[in-house]
Amino acid sequence: MKILSAAYVVPISTAPIANGAVVIDRDKIAAVGTFSELGKKFPDAMNEDFGDAVLMPGFVNCHSHLELSIMRGFLDDVEHDFFRWLLKIAVTRDQKLTARNIEVSALLGAAEGVRAGITCFGDIGRSGAAGFEALKKAGLRGIVFQETEFSPFDQKAAEDFAKLREKYWSLKSSETALVKPGISPHAPYTVSRRLFELITDFALAKGVKLSIHAAESISEEELMLANSGPMAEFYRDRGVSWQAPGRTSVEYLAEIGVLQAKPLLAHCIRTSERELELIGESGSGIAHCPKSNAKFGHRVAPFEEFLDKDLKVGLGSDSVASNNICDIMEEGRFAALTARARPDKKRLVTAREIVETMTRGGARALGLESEIGTLEVGKQADLVVMSLEHVAQLPINDIYAAVLFASSARDVISTIVAGKTIYANGRPSMIDESELKAEVKAISRTLRNS
Ligand SMILES: [Zn+2]
């Protein structure tokens, strides 16, 4: 048993505690309160005092693509054209990188997350296994959603589903208490209706979590509604026969029954009042990715409405190939500023709401709220410890404002998952970063020259 103490404890489930402490017993939280109270109650527990710092639930990044981390800054030349960007990703991943390269890429992303105080990822991977193993290696928690291949043809659905199911079972056979598999039907425009139905039936029968990209770009909406726009042209040029459902992505997913499986929907930028109702009624989640959305010029998602409708919303960095960094504090700051800057805003979203979204919100979105997301007795001991000593943070008047508006990954001093410290003293404890960095540089050199 140990007692961690600091100037502030922010449990999320209750008000912040000055001179607070958290008692950890193996992988679980045994008590939360002031240090003066808990020090007396647990006299034999070893005390680690972090001084001018804040202890809070670890950040949840509910939408990432760790396996693409090697492509940080590699696609910025085509990001003005979303479809070309998607294509460059696919060609690079499928034709230029080896399986080993993709493993290194995912580990790079995991190391970045550990340093940023992220304790849990909702990661999507075409390779699946790369992100899965990277989380295990780094000591992180997460759900890795095995992604579908390009599969818009009903005729191929049964065959593609059989392969997908095999990959899922393979991940499932090596799951751990911390890292579990899910499935990601990539998006309504790359997955056929039949394949969606097969995946949904499977998810409902076996209790498999799903995550889907939905309502992200204007070209997606044009393709879905009227088979027009750049994506439609691209499909026509390549002889892909596409029947527009005449519905937006969320309406379509509701209509064909996919929302019954309560998927985690990434982006949801272009969503109407009715679509938000469909998401809420079905109990589906949203991964809000404000930086990636803005970097592509995809517009600003109605985050304030997600909150006001009490939807299960968490934050996602998306891949660093678009973002270009994975830092949930920066993501939260961006969520606040873009929501407040919307011309149709009715109020200013608060720092407290967003810090909640970064922790409990992400846990709800991933369906893990009974295990993580707040500092409560009996929950998993997933914590971030953040220094409050940087001059750019001082003075501290409001702890939520300090965390959201004046802190970043720079300030993280310790990351703890299931009671185990996976980042401290400036380095991840389970990853050899010098070896990793050398491999990353070598792969990147080869990629640039290819
Ligand atoms: Zn994504």
Short mmCIF file of C-alpha atoms and ligand atoms in Angstrom, two decimals:
data_model
loop_
_atom_site.label_atom_id
_atom_site.label_comp_id
_atom_site.label_asym_id
_atom_site.label_seq_id
_atom_site.Cartn_x
_atom_site.Cartn_y
_atom_site.Cartn_z
CA MET A 1 0.00 0.00 0.00
CA LYS A 2 1.22 3.50 -0.75
CA ILE A 3 -0.02 7.06 -0.25
CA LEU A 4 0.61 9.55 -3.03
CA SER A 5 0.21 13.14 -1.92
CA ALA A 6 0.33 16.53 -3.64
CA ALA A 7 -0.81 20.14 -3.32
CA TYR A 8 -3.99 19.24 -5.21
CA VAL A 9 -5.99 16.08 -5.85
CA VAL A 10 -8.65 16.41 -8.56
CA PRO A 11 -10.84 13.28 -8.29
CA ILE A 12 -13.35 14.54 -10.95
CA SER A 13 -16.18 12.71 -9.11
CA THR A 14 -15.92 15.22 -6.24
CA ALA A 15 -14.52 18.72 -5.71
CA PRO A 16 -10.72 19.26 -5.80
CA ILE A 17 -8.90 18.57 -2.53
CA ALA A 18 -6.11 20.87 -1.33
CA ASN A 19 -3.15 19.02 0.25
CA GLY A 20 -4.75 15.83 -0.94
CA ALA A 21 -3.75 12.19 -1.07
CA VAL A 22 -4.65 8.98 -2.86
CA VAL A 23 -4.04 5.57 -1.28
CA ILE A 24 -3.21 2.81 -3.73
CA ASP A 25 -3.51 -0.85 -2.84
CA ARG A 26 -1.96 -2.97 -5.63
CA ASP A 27 -3.92 -2.03 -8.79
CA LYS A 28 -6.79 -0.23 -7.09
CA ILE A 29 -7.60 3.02 -5.33
CA ALA A 30 -8.16 2.36 -1.61
CA ALA A 31 -8.87 5.90 -0.39
CA VAL A 32 -9.02 9.54 -1.53
CA GLY A 33 -8.93 12.51 0.85
CA THR A 34 -6.64 15.00 2.55
CA PHE A 35 -3.14 13.89 3.47
CA SER A 36 -3.66 14.80 7.13
CA GLU A 37 -6.66 12.46 7.30
CA LEU A 38 -5.28 9.56 5.23
CA GLY A 39 -1.78 9.74 6.74
CA LYS A 40 -3.32 8.91 10.12
CA LYS A 41 -5.66 6.28 8.74
CA PHE A 42 -2.89 4.40 6.87
CA PRO A 43 0.18 4.90 9.09
CA ASP A 44 2.10 1.94 7.60
CA ALA A 45 1.64 2.94 3.96
CA MET A 46 4.70 4.30 2.18
CA ASN A 47 4.28 7.99 1.32
CA GLU A 48 5.41 9.58 -1.93
CA ASP A 49 4.88 13.33 -1.82
CA PHE A 50 4.90 15.21 -5.13
CA GLY A 51 4.78 18.69 -3.56
CA ASP A 52 3.47 21.44 -5.87
CA ALA A 53 1.70 19.11 -8.22
CA VAL A 54 -1.76 17.82 -9.07
CA LEU A 55 -2.87 14.18 -8.88
CA MET A 56 -5.76 13.30 -11.13
CA PRO A 57 -7.24 10.43 -13.16
CA GLY A 58 -5.06 9.54 -16.14
CA PHE A 59 -6.08 11.06 -19.45
CA VAL A 60 -8.11 8.95 -21.85
CA ASN A 61 -7.35 9.34 -25.55
CA CYS A 62 -10.35 7.70 -27.15
CA HIS A 63 -9.38 8.06 -30.80
CA SER A 64 -5.84 7.41 -32.01
CA HIS A 65 -4.01 5.48 -34.72
CA LEU A 66 -0.74 4.63 -33.01
CA GLU A 67 0.53 2.61 -35.97
CA LEU A 68 0.64 5.80 -38.09
CA SER A 69 2.97 7.69 -35.73
CA ILE A 70 5.92 7.28 -38.09
CA MET A 71 4.02 9.51 -40.55
CA ARG A 72 4.12 12.59 -38.32
CA GLY A 73 4.56 15.56 -40.69
CA PHE A 74 4.86 13.20 -43.66
CA LEU A 75 1.48 14.06 -45.19
CA ASP A 76 1.18 17.76 -44.51
CA ASP A 77 1.77 18.44 -48.23
CA VAL A 78 -1.52 16.72 -49.17
CA GLU A 79 -3.72 17.55 -46.18
CA HIS A 80 -5.68 20.17 -48.18
CA ASP A 81 -7.16 17.23 -50.11
CA PHE A 82 -8.56 14.75 -47.55
CA PHE A 83 -9.00 11.92 -50.02
CA ARG A 84 -5.45 12.24 -51.34
CA TRP A 85 -4.30 12.27 -47.73
CA LEU A 86 -6.19 9.02 -47.01
CA LEU A 87 -4.71 7.51 -50.15
CA LYS A 88 -1.13 8.51 -49.26
CA ILE A 89 -1.59 6.93 -45.82
CA ALA A 90 -2.83 3.69 -47.38
CA VAL A 91 -0.03 3.48 -49.97
CA THR A 92 2.65 4.28 -47.39
CA ARG A 93 1.31 1.82 -44.83
CA ASP A 94 0.57 -1.01 -47.25
CA GLN A 95 3.47 -0.70 -49.70
CA LYS A 96 6.36 1.13 -48.07
CA LEU A 97 6.44 0.05 -44.44
CA THR A 98 7.32 -3.42 -43.19
CA ALA A 99 5.44 -5.12 -40.37
CA ARG A 100 8.40 -4.32 -38.09
CA ASN A 101 8.30 -0.63 -39.15
CA ILE A 102 4.62 -0.48 -38.14
CA GLU A 103 5.38 -2.04 -34.75
CA VAL A 104 8.05 0.61 -34.13
CA SER A 105 5.62 3.30 -35.29
CA ALA A 106 2.97 2.16 -32.79
CA LEU A 107 5.52 2.03 -29.99
CA LEU A 108 6.57 5.61 -30.79
CA GLY A 109 2.93 6.65 -30.33
CA ALA A 110 2.63 4.72 -27.08
CA ALA A 111 5.81 6.33 -25.70
CA GLU A 112 4.45 9.77 -26.57
CA GLY A 113 1.19 8.93 -24.79
CA VAL A 114 2.95 7.70 -21.65
CA ARG A 115 4.89 10.98 -21.50
CA ALA A 116 1.67 12.97 -21.90
CA GLY A 117 -0.06 11.35 -18.92
CA ILE A 118 -2.38 9.29 -21.09
CA THR A 119 -3.26 6.06 -19.32
CA CYS A 120 -5.84 4.65 -21.71
CA PHE A 121 -6.17 4.63 -25.49
CA GLY A 122 -9.04 3.82 -27.82
CA ASP A 123 -6.79 2.94 -30.72
CA ILE A 124 -7.73 1.98 -34.26
CA GLY A 125 -5.31 -0.06 -36.32
CA ARG A 126 -5.37 -1.64 -39.75
CA SER A 127 -2.64 -3.91 -38.48
CA GLY A 128 -4.38 -4.14 -35.10
CA ALA A 129 -1.65 -6.21 -33.53
CA ALA A 130 0.93 -3.38 -33.71
CA GLY A 131 -1.10 -1.01 -31.50
CA PHE A 132 -2.14 -3.93 -29.30
CA GLU A 133 1.45 -4.98 -28.59
CA ALA A 134 2.64 -1.36 -28.22
CA LEU A 135 0.11 -0.69 -25.44
CA LYS A 136 1.13 -3.90 -23.68
CA LYS A 137 4.83 -3.08 -23.98
CA ALA A 138 4.37 0.45 -22.64
CA GLY A 139 2.23 -0.73 -19.69
CA LEU A 140 -0.81 1.21 -20.95
CA ARG A 141 -4.50 0.37 -20.83
CA GLY A 142 -6.67 0.41 -23.92
CA ILE A 143 -9.04 -0.99 -26.45
CA VAL A 144 -7.52 -1.62 -29.85
CA PHE A 145 -10.17 -1.67 -32.58
CA GLN A 146 -9.15 -3.97 -35.43
CA GLU A 147 -9.96 -1.98 -38.57
CA THR A 148 -11.63 -3.29 -41.73
CA GLU A 149 -9.86 -3.24 -45.09
CA PHE A 150 -11.32 -1.20 -47.99
CA SER A 151 -14.53 -3.17 -48.44
CA PRO A 152 -17.42 -1.25 -50.04
CA PHE A 153 -18.76 -4.26 -51.98
CA ASP A 154 -21.66 -6.32 -50.62
CA GLN A 155 -20.53 -9.32 -52.70
CA LYS A 156 -17.23 -9.47 -50.79
CA ALA A 157 -18.74 -8.89 -47.34
CA ALA A 158 -18.83 -12.52 -46.17
CA GLU A 159 -15.23 -13.16 -47.21
CA ASP A 160 -13.96 -9.88 -45.68
CA PHE A 161 -15.89 -10.53 -42.49
CA ALA A 162 -14.35 -14.00 -42.12
CA LYS A 163 -10.85 -12.47 -42.32
CA LEU A 164 -11.73 -9.68 -39.92
CA ARG A 165 -13.20 -12.10 -37.41
CA GLU A 166 -10.04 -14.18 -37.53
CA LYS A 167 -7.89 -11.12 -36.76
CA TYR A 168 -10.22 -10.19 -33.91
CA TRP A 169 -10.00 -13.67 -32.34
CA SER A 170 -6.26 -13.63 -32.72
CA LEU A 171 -6.06 -10.38 -30.71
CA LYS A 172 -8.61 -11.70 -28.23
CA SER A 173 -6.45 -14.75 -27.56
CA SER A 174 -3.64 -12.49 -26.33
CA GLU A 175 -5.70 -9.88 -24.47
CA THR A 176 -4.66 -8.90 -20.96
CA ALA A 177 -6.41 -7.31 -18.00
CA LEU A 178 -5.39 -3.94 -19.48
CA VAL A 179 -5.50 -4.33 -23.24
CA LYS A 180 -8.57 -5.69 -25.06
CA PRO A 181 -9.64 -5.85 -28.69
CA GLY A 182 -12.61 -4.28 -30.46
CA ILE A 183 -13.52 -3.86 -34.13
CA SER A 184 -13.54 -0.75 -36.29
CA PRO A 185 -15.62 -0.76 -39.44
CA HIS A 186 -13.58 2.16 -40.86
CA ALA A 187 -16.34 4.45 -42.20
CA PRO A 188 -19.74 4.28 -43.93
CA TYR A 189 -18.06 5.01 -47.28
CA THR A 190 -15.48 2.19 -47.16
CA VAL A 191 -17.61 -0.57 -45.59
CA SER A 192 -20.54 -2.17 -47.41
CA ARG A 193 -23.98 -2.35 -45.82
CA ARG A 194 -23.76 -6.14 -45.66
CA LEU A 195 -20.39 -6.03 -43.89
CA PHE A 196 -21.77 -3.49 -41.40
CA GLU A 197 -24.66 -5.88 -40.69
CA LEU A 198 -22.36 -8.87 -40.18
CA ILE A 199 -20.09 -6.88 -37.84
CA THR A 200 -23.07 -5.50 -35.88
CA ASP A 201 -24.58 -8.97 -35.38
CA PHE A 202 -21.21 -10.27 -34.24
CA ALA A 203 -20.70 -7.30 -31.88
CA LEU A 204 -24.14 -7.75 -30.31
CA ALA A 205 -23.74 -11.52 -29.94
CA LYS A 206 -20.23 -11.43 -28.47
CA GLY A 207 -20.23 -8.07 -26.67
CA VAL A 208 -17.55 -6.61 -28.92
CA LYS A 209 -16.90 -2.85 -28.81
CA LEU A 210 -17.01 -0.95 -32.11
CA SER A 211 -15.57 2.35 -33.28
CA ILE A 212 -16.40 4.05 -36.60
CA HIS A 213 -15.30 7.27 -38.33
CA ALA A 214 -18.51 9.21 -39.02
CA ALA A 215 -19.58 12.66 -40.19
CA GLU A 216 -16.04 13.89 -40.65
CA SER A 217 -15.69 15.61 -44.04
CA ILE A 218 -17.87 17.49 -46.48
CA SER A 219 -16.88 15.06 -49.23
CA GLU A 220 -18.14 12.16 -47.07
CA GLU A 221 -21.51 13.89 -46.70
CA GLU A 222 -21.75 14.60 -50.44
CA LEU A 223 -20.92 10.98 -51.23
CA MET A 224 -23.45 9.63 -48.73
CA LEU A 225 -26.29 11.96 -49.68
CA ALA A 226 -26.04 12.26 -53.45
CA ASN A 227 -23.02 10.34 -54.77
CA SER A 228 -21.40 13.65 -55.69
CA GLY A 229 -18.20 15.49 -54.80
CA PRO A 230 -14.51 14.48 -54.90
CA MET A 231 -14.92 11.10 -53.17
CA ALA A 232 -17.68 10.13 -55.62
CA GLU A 233 -15.47 11.16 -58.52
CA PHE A 234 -12.61 9.12 -57.13
CA TYR A 235 -14.85 6.05 -56.87
CA ARG A 236 -16.16 6.55 -60.41
CA ASP A 237 -12.61 6.93 -61.80
CA ARG A 238 -11.62 3.62 -60.22
CA GLY A 239 -14.75 1.75 -61.23
CA VAL A 240 -16.02 1.38 -57.66
CA SER A 241 -19.80 1.04 -57.92
CA TRP A 242 -21.27 3.07 -55.09
CA GLN A 243 -24.94 3.45 -54.24
CA ALA A 244 -25.50 6.59 -52.19
CA PRO A 245 -27.83 5.71 -49.30
CA GLY A 246 -29.33 9.22 -49.49
CA ARG A 247 -28.71 9.61 -45.77
CA THR A 248 -25.97 11.25 -43.76
CA SER A 249 -23.53 8.87 -42.07
CA VAL A 250 -25.19 8.90 -38.64
CA GLU A 251 -28.72 8.53 -40.07
CA TYR A 252 -27.50 5.66 -42.22
CA LEU A 253 -25.80 3.89 -39.30
CA ALA A 254 -29.03 4.24 -37.30
CA GLU A 255 -31.17 3.00 -40.19
CA ILE A 256 -29.14 -0.16 -40.83
CA GLY A 257 -29.03 -1.00 -37.14
CA VAL A 258 -25.35 -0.32 -36.38
CA LEU A 259 -26.12 2.12 -33.57
CA GLN A 260 -27.72 -0.75 -31.62
CA ALA A 261 -24.18 -1.92 -30.92
CA LYS A 262 -23.46 1.49 -29.26
CA PRO A 263 -20.37 2.27 -31.36
CA LEU A 264 -17.88 4.97 -30.50
CA LEU A 265 -18.24 7.46 -33.37
CA ALA A 266 -15.14 9.45 -34.21
CA HIS A 267 -15.49 13.11 -35.28
CA CYS A 268 -19.29 13.73 -35.65
CA ILE A 269 -18.54 17.20 -36.98
CA ARG A 270 -21.45 17.55 -39.32
CA THR A 271 -24.29 16.35 -37.12
CA SER A 272 -27.84 17.71 -36.91
CA GLU A 273 -30.05 17.93 -33.83
CA ARG A 274 -31.80 14.72 -34.98
CA GLU A 275 -28.50 12.87 -35.42
CA LEU A 276 -27.35 13.86 -31.95
CA GLU A 277 -30.66 12.49 -30.64
CA LEU A 278 -30.04 9.21 -32.47
CA ILE A 279 -26.57 9.01 -30.90
CA GLY A 280 -27.92 9.82 -27.44
CA GLU A 281 -30.93 7.48 -27.61
CA SER A 282 -28.81 4.56 -28.77
CA GLY A 283 -26.16 5.10 -26.08
CA SER A 284 -23.40 5.44 -28.69
CA GLY A 285 -20.29 7.46 -27.83
CA ILE A 286 -18.42 10.28 -29.54
CA ALA A 287 -14.67 10.78 -29.88
CA HIS A 288 -14.26 14.54 -30.31
CA CYS A 289 -11.04 15.33 -32.21
CA PRO A 290 -10.95 19.13 -32.41
CA LYS A 291 -7.33 19.56 -33.53
CA SER A 292 -7.43 16.98 -36.31
CA ASN A 293 -10.78 18.38 -37.48
CA ALA A 294 -9.40 21.91 -37.62
CA LYS A 295 -6.09 20.93 -39.20
CA PHE A 296 -7.98 19.42 -42.15
CA GLY A 297 -10.32 22.41 -42.31
CA HIS A 298 -13.27 20.07 -41.65
CA ARG A 299 -15.05 22.69 -39.49
CA VAL A 300 -15.85 22.67 -35.78
CA ALA A 301 -17.95 19.91 -34.20
CA PRO A 302 -20.85 20.97 -31.91
CA PHE A 303 -18.97 20.07 -28.72
CA GLU A 304 -21.11 22.34 -26.54
CA GLU A 305 -24.20 20.43 -27.69
CA PHE A 306 -22.50 17.07 -27.05
CA LEU A 307 -22.05 18.25 -23.45
CA ASP A 308 -25.49 19.82 -23.08
CA LYS A 309 -27.16 16.63 -24.36
CA ASP A 310 -25.04 14.62 -21.89
CA LEU A 311 -23.67 12.44 -24.69
CA LYS A 312 -20.83 10.06 -23.91
CA VAL A 313 -18.06 12.26 -25.29
CA GLY A 314 -14.33 11.91 -24.84
CA LEU A 315 -11.38 13.50 -26.58
CA GLY A 316 -9.22 11.97 -29.29
CA SER A 317 -5.94 13.11 -30.75
CA ASP A 318 -6.56 11.15 -33.96
CA SER A 319 -3.26 10.08 -35.53
CA VAL A 320 -0.17 12.25 -35.24
CA ALA A 321 -0.07 11.99 -39.04
CA SER A 322 -2.77 14.66 -38.89
CA ASN A 323 -2.52 16.28 -35.43
CA ASN A 324 0.78 16.26 -35.25
CA ILE A 325 1.10 15.58 -31.52
CA CYS A 326 -0.72 13.44 -28.99
CA ASP A 327 -1.39 15.58 -25.92
CA ILE A 328 -4.86 15.44 -24.38
CA MET A 329 -4.30 18.69 -22.46
CA GLU A 330 -3.63 20.51 -25.70
CA GLU A 331 -6.62 18.72 -27.24
CA GLY A 332 -8.81 19.87 -24.35
CA ARG A 333 -7.58 23.44 -24.65
CA PHE A 334 -8.38 23.36 -28.34
CA ALA A 335 -11.82 21.89 -27.63
CA ALA A 336 -12.53 24.78 -25.27
CA LEU A 337 -11.29 27.51 -27.57
CA THR A 338 -12.96 26.24 -30.74
CA ALA A 339 -16.30 25.68 -28.92
CA ARG A 340 -16.15 29.17 -27.47
CA ALA A 341 -15.25 30.64 -30.88
CA ARG A 342 -18.29 29.14 -32.67
CA PRO A 343 -20.61 31.93 -33.80
CA ASP A 344 -23.68 29.93 -32.67
CA LYS A 345 -22.41 29.21 -29.14
CA LYS A 346 -24.92 29.80 -26.37
CA ARG A 347 -22.44 29.79 -23.49
CA LEU A 348 -18.75 29.30 -22.73
CA VAL A 349 -17.89 25.67 -22.05
CA THR A 350 -16.03 25.57 -18.74
CA ALA A 351 -12.54 24.34 -17.89
CA ARG A 352 -14.06 21.91 -15.41
CA GLU A 353 -16.34 20.34 -18.03
CA ILE A 354 -13.41 19.82 -20.35
CA VAL A 355 -11.09 18.34 -17.74
CA GLU A 356 -13.98 15.95 -17.04
CA THR A 357 -14.21 15.14 -20.76
CA MET A 358 -10.45 14.39 -20.80
CA THR A 359 -10.91 11.78 -18.05
CA ARG A 360 -14.40 10.53 -17.11
CA GLY A 361 -15.81 11.48 -20.53
CA GLY A 362 -13.25 9.37 -22.37
CA ALA A 363 -13.89 6.47 -19.99
CA ARG A 364 -17.66 6.66 -20.66
CA ALA A 365 -17.09 6.90 -24.41
CA LEU A 366 -15.06 3.67 -24.27
CA GLY A 367 -17.52 1.98 -21.90
CA LEU A 368 -14.88 1.76 -19.17
CA GLU A 369 -16.44 4.17 -16.64
CA SER A 370 -16.88 1.49 -13.99
CA GLU A 371 -13.10 0.92 -13.98
CA ILE A 372 -11.43 4.25 -14.74
CA GLY A 373 -12.02 7.98 -15.33
CA THR A 374 -12.31 9.23 -11.73
CA LEU A 375 -10.39 8.81 -8.48
CA GLU A 376 -12.86 6.74 -6.47
CA VAL A 377 -12.39 3.90 -4.02
CA GLY A 378 -12.41 0.54 -5.81
CA LYS A 379 -11.55 1.95 -9.22
CA GLN A 380 -8.33 1.14 -11.04
CA ALA A 381 -5.35 3.23 -9.94
CA ASP A 382 -4.80 5.02 -13.26
CA LEU A 383 -3.35 8.44 -12.47
CA VAL A 384 -1.36 11.29 -13.88
CA VAL A 385 0.82 13.46 -11.69
CA MET A 386 1.46 16.90 -13.08
CA SER A 387 3.88 19.48 -11.82
CA LEU A 388 2.50 22.95 -11.07
CA GLU A 389 5.90 24.56 -10.75
CA HIS A 390 6.55 25.87 -14.24
CA VAL A 391 6.62 29.69 -14.39
CA ALA A 392 4.05 29.53 -17.20
CA GLN A 393 1.58 27.94 -14.76
CA LEU A 394 2.08 30.30 -11.83
CA PRO A 395 0.25 31.47 -9.86
CA ILE A 396 -2.44 28.82 -9.44
CA ASN A 397 -5.86 30.35 -8.77
CA ASP A 398 -8.21 27.76 -10.22
CA ILE A 399 -6.91 24.23 -10.55
CA TYR A 400 -9.14 23.33 -13.53
CA ALA A 401 -8.01 26.46 -15.39
CA ALA A 402 -4.38 25.68 -14.52
CA VAL A 403 -4.67 22.14 -15.92
CA LEU A 404 -6.62 23.10 -19.04
CA PHE A 405 -5.30 26.48 -20.05
CA ALA A 406 -1.75 26.60 -18.65
CA SER A 407 -0.43 23.02 -18.71
CA SER A 408 0.64 20.49 -21.30
CA ALA A 409 2.50 17.20 -21.66
CA ARG A 410 5.60 19.22 -20.69
CA ASP A 411 4.37 19.24 -17.08
CA VAL A 412 3.64 15.53 -16.58
CA ILE A 413 5.97 14.02 -13.99
CA SER A 414 4.46 10.60 -13.49
CA THR A 415 2.00 8.28 -15.24
CA ILE A 416 0.52 5.36 -13.33
CA VAL A 417 -1.60 2.52 -14.74
CA ALA A 418 -3.24 -0.08 -12.49
CA GLY A 419 -0.98 1.07 -9.66
CA LYS A 420 2.20 0.65 -11.67
CA THR A 421 4.38 3.65 -12.55
CA ILE A 422 5.02 3.60 -16.29
CA TYR A 423 6.57 7.06 -16.53
CA ALA A 424 8.77 8.87 -13.99
CA ASN A 425 12.05 10.76 -13.78
CA GLY A 426 11.68 11.92 -17.36
CA ARG A 427 11.49 8.50 -18.97
CA PRO A 428 9.04 5.69 -19.67
CA SER A 429 9.90 2.77 -17.42
CA MET A 430 9.04 -0.04 -19.86
CA ILE A 431 10.33 1.30 -23.18
CA ASP A 432 13.94 1.82 -24.21
CA GLU A 433 13.56 5.22 -25.84
CA SER A 434 17.10 5.55 -27.17
CA GLU A 435 16.74 2.32 -29.14
CA LEU A 436 13.25 3.38 -30.25
CA LYS A 437 14.38 6.81 -31.44
CA ALA A 438 17.25 5.34 -33.47
CA GLU A 439 14.85 2.94 -35.20
CA VAL A 440 12.32 5.71 -35.88
CA LYS A 441 14.95 7.90 -37.51
CA ALA A 442 16.20 5.04 -39.67
CA ILE A 443 12.67 4.13 -40.87
CA SER A 444 11.87 7.75 -41.58
CA ARG A 445 15.04 8.17 -43.67
CA THR A 446 14.13 5.12 -45.75
CA LEU A 447 10.57 6.37 -46.16
CA ARG A 448 11.64 9.81 -47.36
CA ASN A 449 14.03 8.30 -49.88
CA SER A 450 11.56 5.74 -51.21
ZN ZN B 1 -9.23 8.54 -37.17
#
